[in-house]
Coordinates of C-alpha atoms in Angstrom, one line a residue:
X7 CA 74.4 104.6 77.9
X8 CA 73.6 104.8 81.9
X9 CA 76.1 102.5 83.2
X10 CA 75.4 100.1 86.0
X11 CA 77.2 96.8 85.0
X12 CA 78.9 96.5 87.8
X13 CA 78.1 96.2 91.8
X14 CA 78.9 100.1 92.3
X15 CA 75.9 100.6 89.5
X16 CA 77.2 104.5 89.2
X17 CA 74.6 105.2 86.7
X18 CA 77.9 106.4 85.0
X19 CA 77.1 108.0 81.0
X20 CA 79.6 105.9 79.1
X21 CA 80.0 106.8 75.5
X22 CA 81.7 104.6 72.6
X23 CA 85.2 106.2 73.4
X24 CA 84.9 107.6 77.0
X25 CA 83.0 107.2 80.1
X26 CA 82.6 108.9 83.8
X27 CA 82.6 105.8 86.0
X28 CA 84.7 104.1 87.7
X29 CA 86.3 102.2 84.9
X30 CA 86.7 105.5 83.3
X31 CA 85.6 104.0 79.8
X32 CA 83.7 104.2 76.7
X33 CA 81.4 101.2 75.4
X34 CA 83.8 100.5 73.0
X35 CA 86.4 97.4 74.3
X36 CA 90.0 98.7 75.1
X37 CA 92.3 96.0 74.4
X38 CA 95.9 96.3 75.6
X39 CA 97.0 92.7 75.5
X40 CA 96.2 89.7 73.6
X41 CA 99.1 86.9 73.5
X42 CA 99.7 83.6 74.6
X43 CA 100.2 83.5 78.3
X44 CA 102.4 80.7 80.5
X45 CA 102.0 82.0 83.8
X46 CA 98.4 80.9 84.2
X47 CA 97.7 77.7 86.8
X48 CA 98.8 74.5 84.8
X49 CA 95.0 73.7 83.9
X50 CA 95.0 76.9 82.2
X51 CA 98.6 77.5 80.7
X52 CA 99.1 73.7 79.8
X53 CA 101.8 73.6 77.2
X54 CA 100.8 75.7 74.9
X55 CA 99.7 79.1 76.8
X56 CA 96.8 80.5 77.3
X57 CA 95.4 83.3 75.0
X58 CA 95.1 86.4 77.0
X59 CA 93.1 89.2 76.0
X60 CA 94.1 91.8 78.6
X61 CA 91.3 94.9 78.9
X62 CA 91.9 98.2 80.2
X63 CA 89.9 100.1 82.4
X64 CA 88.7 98.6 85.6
X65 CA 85.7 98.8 88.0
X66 CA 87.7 97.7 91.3
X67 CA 90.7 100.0 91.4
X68 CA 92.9 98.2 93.8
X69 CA 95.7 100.3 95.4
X70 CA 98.5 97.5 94.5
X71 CA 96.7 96.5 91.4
X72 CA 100.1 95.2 89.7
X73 CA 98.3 96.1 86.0
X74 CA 97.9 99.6 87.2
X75 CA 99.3 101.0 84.2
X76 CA 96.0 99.5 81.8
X77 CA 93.9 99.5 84.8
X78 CA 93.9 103.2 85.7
X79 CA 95.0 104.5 82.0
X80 CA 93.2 104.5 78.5
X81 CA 95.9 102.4 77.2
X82 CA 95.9 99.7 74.1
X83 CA 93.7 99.4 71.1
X84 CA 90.1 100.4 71.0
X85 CA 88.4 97.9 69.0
X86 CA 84.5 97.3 67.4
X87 CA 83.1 94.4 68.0
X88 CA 83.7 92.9 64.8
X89 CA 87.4 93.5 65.1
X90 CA 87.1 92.0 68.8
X91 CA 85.3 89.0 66.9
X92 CA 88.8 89.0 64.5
X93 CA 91.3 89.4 67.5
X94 CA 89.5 86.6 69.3
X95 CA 90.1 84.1 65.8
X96 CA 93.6 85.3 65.8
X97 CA 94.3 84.6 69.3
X98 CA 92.5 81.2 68.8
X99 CA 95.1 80.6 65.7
X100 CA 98.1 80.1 68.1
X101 CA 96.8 77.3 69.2
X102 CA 96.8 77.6 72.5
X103 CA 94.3 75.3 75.1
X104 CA 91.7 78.7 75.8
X105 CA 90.9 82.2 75.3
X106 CA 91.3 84.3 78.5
X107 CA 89.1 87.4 78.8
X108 CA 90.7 89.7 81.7
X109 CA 89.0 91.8 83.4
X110 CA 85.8 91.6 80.8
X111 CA 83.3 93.3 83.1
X112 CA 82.7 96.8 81.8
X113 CA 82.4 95.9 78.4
X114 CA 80.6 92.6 79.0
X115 CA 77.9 93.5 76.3
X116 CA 80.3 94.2 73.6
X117 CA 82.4 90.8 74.2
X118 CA 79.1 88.7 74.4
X119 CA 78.6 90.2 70.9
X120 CA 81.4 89.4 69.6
X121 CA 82.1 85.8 70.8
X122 CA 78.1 85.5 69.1
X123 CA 79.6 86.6 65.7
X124 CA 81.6 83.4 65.7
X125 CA 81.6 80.0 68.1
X126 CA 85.4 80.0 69.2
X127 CA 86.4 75.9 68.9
X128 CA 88.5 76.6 72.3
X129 CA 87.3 76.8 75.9
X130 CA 86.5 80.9 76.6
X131 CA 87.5 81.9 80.2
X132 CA 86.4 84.3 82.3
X133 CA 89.0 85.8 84.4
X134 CA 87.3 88.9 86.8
X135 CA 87.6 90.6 90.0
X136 CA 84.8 88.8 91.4
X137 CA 83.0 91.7 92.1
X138 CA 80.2 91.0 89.4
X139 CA 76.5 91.3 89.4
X140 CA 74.7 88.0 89.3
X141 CA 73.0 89.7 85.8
X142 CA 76.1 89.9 84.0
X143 CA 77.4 86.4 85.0
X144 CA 73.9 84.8 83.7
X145 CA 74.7 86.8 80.5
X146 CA 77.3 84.6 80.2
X147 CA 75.4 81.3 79.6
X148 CA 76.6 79.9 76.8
X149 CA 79.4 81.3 75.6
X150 CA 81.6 81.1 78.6
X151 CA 83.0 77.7 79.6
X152 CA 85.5 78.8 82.8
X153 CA 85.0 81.5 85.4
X154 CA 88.2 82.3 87.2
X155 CA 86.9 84.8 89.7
X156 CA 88.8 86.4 92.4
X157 CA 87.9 86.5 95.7
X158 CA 89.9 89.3 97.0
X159 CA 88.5 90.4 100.6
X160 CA 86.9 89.0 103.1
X161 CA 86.7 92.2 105.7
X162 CA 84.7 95.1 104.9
X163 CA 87.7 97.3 105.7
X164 CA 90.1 95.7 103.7
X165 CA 88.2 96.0 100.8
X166 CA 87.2 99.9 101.3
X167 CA 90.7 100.8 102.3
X168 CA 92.1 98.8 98.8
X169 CA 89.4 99.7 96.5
X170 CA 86.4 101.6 97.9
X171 CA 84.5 98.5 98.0
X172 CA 82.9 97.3 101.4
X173 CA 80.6 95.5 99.9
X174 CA 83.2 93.6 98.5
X175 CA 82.9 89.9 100.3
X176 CA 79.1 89.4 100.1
X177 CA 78.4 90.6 96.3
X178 CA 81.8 88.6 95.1
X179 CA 80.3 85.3 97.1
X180 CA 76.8 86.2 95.6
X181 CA 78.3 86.3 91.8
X182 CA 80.7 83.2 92.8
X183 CA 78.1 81.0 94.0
X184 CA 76.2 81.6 90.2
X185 CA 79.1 81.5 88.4
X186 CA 79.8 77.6 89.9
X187 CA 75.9 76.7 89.9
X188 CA 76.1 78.0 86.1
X189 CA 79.8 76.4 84.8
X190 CA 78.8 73.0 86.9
X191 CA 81.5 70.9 88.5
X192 CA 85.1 71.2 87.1
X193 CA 85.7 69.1 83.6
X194 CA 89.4 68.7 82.6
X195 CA 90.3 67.0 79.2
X196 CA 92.4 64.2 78.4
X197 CA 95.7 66.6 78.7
X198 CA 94.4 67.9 82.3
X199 CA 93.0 71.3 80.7
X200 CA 90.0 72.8 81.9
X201 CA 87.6 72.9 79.9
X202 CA 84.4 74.0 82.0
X203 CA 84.1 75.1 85.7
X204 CA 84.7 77.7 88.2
X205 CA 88.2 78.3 89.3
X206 CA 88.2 80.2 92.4
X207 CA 92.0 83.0 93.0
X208 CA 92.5 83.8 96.5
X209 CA 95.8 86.3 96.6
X210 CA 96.7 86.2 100.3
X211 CA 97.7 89.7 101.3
X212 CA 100.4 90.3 104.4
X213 CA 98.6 90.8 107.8
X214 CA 95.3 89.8 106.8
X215 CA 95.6 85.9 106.6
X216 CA 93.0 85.6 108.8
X217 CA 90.5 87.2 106.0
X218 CA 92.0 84.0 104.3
X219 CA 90.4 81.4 106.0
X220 CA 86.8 83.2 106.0
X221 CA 87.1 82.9 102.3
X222 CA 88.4 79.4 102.1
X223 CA 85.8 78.8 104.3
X224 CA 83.5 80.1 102.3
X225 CA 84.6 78.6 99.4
X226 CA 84.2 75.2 100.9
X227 CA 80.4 75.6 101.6
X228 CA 80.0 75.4 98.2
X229 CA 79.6 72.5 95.4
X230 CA 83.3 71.4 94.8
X231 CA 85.2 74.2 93.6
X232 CA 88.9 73.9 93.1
X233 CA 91.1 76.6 94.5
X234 CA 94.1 78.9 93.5
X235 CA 95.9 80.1 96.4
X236 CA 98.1 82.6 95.2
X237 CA 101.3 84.3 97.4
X238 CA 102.5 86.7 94.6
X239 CA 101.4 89.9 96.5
X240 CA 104.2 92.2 95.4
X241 CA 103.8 96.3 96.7
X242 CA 103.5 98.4 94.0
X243 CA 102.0 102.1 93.1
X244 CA 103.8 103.3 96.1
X245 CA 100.8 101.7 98.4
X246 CA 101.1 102.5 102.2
X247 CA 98.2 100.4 103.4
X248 CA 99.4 99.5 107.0
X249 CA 101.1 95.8 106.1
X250 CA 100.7 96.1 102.5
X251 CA 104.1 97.7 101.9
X252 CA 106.0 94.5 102.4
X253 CA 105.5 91.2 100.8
X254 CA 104.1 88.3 102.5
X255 CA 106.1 86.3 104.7
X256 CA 106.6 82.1 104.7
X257 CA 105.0 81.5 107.6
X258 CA 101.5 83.4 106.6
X259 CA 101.3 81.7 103.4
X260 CA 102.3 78.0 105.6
X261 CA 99.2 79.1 107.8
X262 CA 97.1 79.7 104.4
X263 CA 97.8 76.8 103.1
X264 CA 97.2 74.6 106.2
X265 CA 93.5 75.9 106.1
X266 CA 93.4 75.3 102.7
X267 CA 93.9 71.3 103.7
X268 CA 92.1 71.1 106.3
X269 CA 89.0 72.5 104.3
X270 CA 90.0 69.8 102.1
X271 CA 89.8 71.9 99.2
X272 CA 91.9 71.2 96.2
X273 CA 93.6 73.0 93.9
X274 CA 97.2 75.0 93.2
X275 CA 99.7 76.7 95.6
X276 CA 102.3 79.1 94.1
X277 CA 105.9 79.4 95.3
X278 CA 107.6 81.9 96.7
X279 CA 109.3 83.1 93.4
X280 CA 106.4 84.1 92.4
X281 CA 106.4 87.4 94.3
X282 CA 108.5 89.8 92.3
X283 CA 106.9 92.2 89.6
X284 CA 108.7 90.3 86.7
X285 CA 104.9 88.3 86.3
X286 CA 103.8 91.7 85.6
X287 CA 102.7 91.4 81.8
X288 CA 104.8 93.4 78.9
X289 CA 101.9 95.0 77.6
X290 CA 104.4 96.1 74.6
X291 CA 105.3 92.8 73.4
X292 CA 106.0 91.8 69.4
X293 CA 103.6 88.9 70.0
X294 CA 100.5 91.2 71.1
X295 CA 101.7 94.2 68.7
X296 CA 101.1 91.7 65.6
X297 CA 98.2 90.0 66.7
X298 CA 96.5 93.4 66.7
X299 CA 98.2 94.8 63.7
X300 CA 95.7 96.1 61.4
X301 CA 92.8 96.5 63.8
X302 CA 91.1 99.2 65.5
X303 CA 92.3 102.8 66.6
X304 CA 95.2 103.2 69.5
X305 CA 93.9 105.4 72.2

C-alpha cells in the first residue's frame, strides 16, 4: 500500500513486513509490549493496571523519545490481525480496568480490524502522539472509548528541531479537538476509572514552558477536557537540543502548573520522581513474554 495515515502523508510503499516511511514499517502490527501497566494517571492505572499494548515503529521520531529502542527499531512480535484479536483477549484476561493501544497510528487499519473480530468488555484507549489525521481518529468511532493524545509542541521550531514536524501544534489541535467532540465529555465509573473521554498529556520540556501555556491555553478553549501535566522529561539518545540536555527544573514545572489553575483546568500533576528513566518500560519482561507466547513471528 501507498501510505499516508499519518500528517506527513509520505505516500510511503509499506508492505506486510517492511515499509519506507517514517515509521519504517510493514502493514503488519509490530507488537513489543503487552502487560499490565501501573504507571498510567490513576483513572487509567486504578488498582489493577492498565493493559498496555506497546507498538513499534513511530511516525513522530522525537529526539528524546525515551521508547527509542521500539520506536526507531523493528523490535517485538509481528502479529496478524487475528493473533492481535487473541493478544487483545489475553491482555483483557488480567483483569485489568482498560486496554492501552500505544502509539496505534501506523497500523490503525489493522487494529480497527482486530478489535472488530471481537467486542473487548473493557474500555479500549487510545494513547498517540497527537499528531493524527482527523480521518484516522473518525475511524475510530466505535471501538475506541479513551483518547489520550499528546500535545507535544506548541512552537513550530520546537517541533522541527525534535521531530521534523512544524506543523506539529495546528494538525495535533485539529485531531484533538475531534477526538473530544467524538469521545464526548469525560465519564469515570463507580471506582473513578475512565471509561470514555479525551485525556489530554502535556510533557513540559526545560526552556520552553512558555510553549506550555499556549497549549493549556489551547486546551481550555475547548469543551471540558481534563489534563495530564507531565514533568518526567528525562535526556536520553544523547540529545543536544539547546536546554533539552538537562531535566526540568522546580520552578518551571511551579510556573506550569500555576497556568494550569488559573485556566482552571483539571486534571493530574506528576512529581518530581518521576524524571528518571526507571519509568522507561522493560520491553523484556516474563509478563509480556507469556502473554505473547505462542503468537506471531519475532522480527
Amino acid at each position: 500500500m501507498r501510505c499516508n495515515l499519518c500528517p506527513r502523508r509520505c505516500n510511503a510503499l509499506r508492505g506486510a513486513q517492511s515499509g519506507a516511511g517514517r515509521c519504517r514499517m510493514g502493514t503488519q502490527p509490530v507488537v513489543a509490549r503487552a502487560a499490565r501497566h501501573l504507571w498510567e494517571e490513576p483513572c487509567l492505572s486504578g488498582t489493577r493496571g492498565s493493559g498496555t499494548v506497546f507498538f513499534s515503529g513511530c511516525a513522530m521520531g522525537c529526539a528524546f523519545c525515551q521508547n527509542a529502542r521500539i520506536s526507531r527499531e523493528a523490535f517485538g512480535v509481528r502479529l496478524s490481525e487475528r493473533e492481535l484479536c487473541e493478544l487483545f483477549e489475553r491482555v483483557e484476561a488480567l483483569g485489568v480496568h482498560n486496554l492501552n493501544l500505544v502509539s496505534p497510528t501506523h497500523f490503525a487499519p489493522a487494529i480497527l480490524r482486530a478489535l472488530q473480530m471481537r467486542r473487548m468488555r473493557i474500555p479500549v484507549v487510545w494513547n498517540s502522539s497527537g499528531y493524527e489525521r482527523v480521518e484516522v481518529v473518525r475511524a475510530c468511532r466505535g471501538w475506541v472509548d479513551v483518547f489520550l493524545p499528546d500535545f507535544k509542541f506548541y512552537d513550530s521550531q520546537t517541533a522541527r528541531q525534535v521531530a521534523q514536524a512544524p506543523d506539529y501544534f495546528p494538525v495535533a489541535l485539529q485531531a484533538i479537538r475531534a477526538m473530544r467532540e467524538q469521545s464526548g465529555a469525560a465519564v469515570y465509573d463507580a471506582e473513578g476509572m475512565l471509561v470514555s473521554g479525551t485525556l489530554v498529556r502535556h510533557l513540559v520540556l526545560p526552556l520552553r514552558v512558555e510553549e506550555t501555556r499556549h497549549i493549556l491555553s489551547a486546551v481550555a478553549q475547548l469543551p471540558p477536557t481534563p489534563v495530564s501535566l507531565m514533568r518526567q522529561y528525562t535526556p536520553m539518545n544523547g540529545v543536544s537540543i539547546r536546554g533539552l540536555e538537562r531535566r526540568l527544573t522546580a520552578r518551571e514545572y511551579a510556573r506550569a502548573r500555576e497556568w494550569m489553575l488559573q485556566l482552571g483546568l483539571e486534571g493530574y500533576e506528576q512529581g518530581a520522581q518521576a524524571a528518571t528513566d526507571a519509568f522507561t518500560p522493560d520491553f523484556e519482561d516474563e509478563e509480556s513474554r507469556l502473554l505473547l507466547e505462542g503468537l506471531g513471528t519475532p522480527v
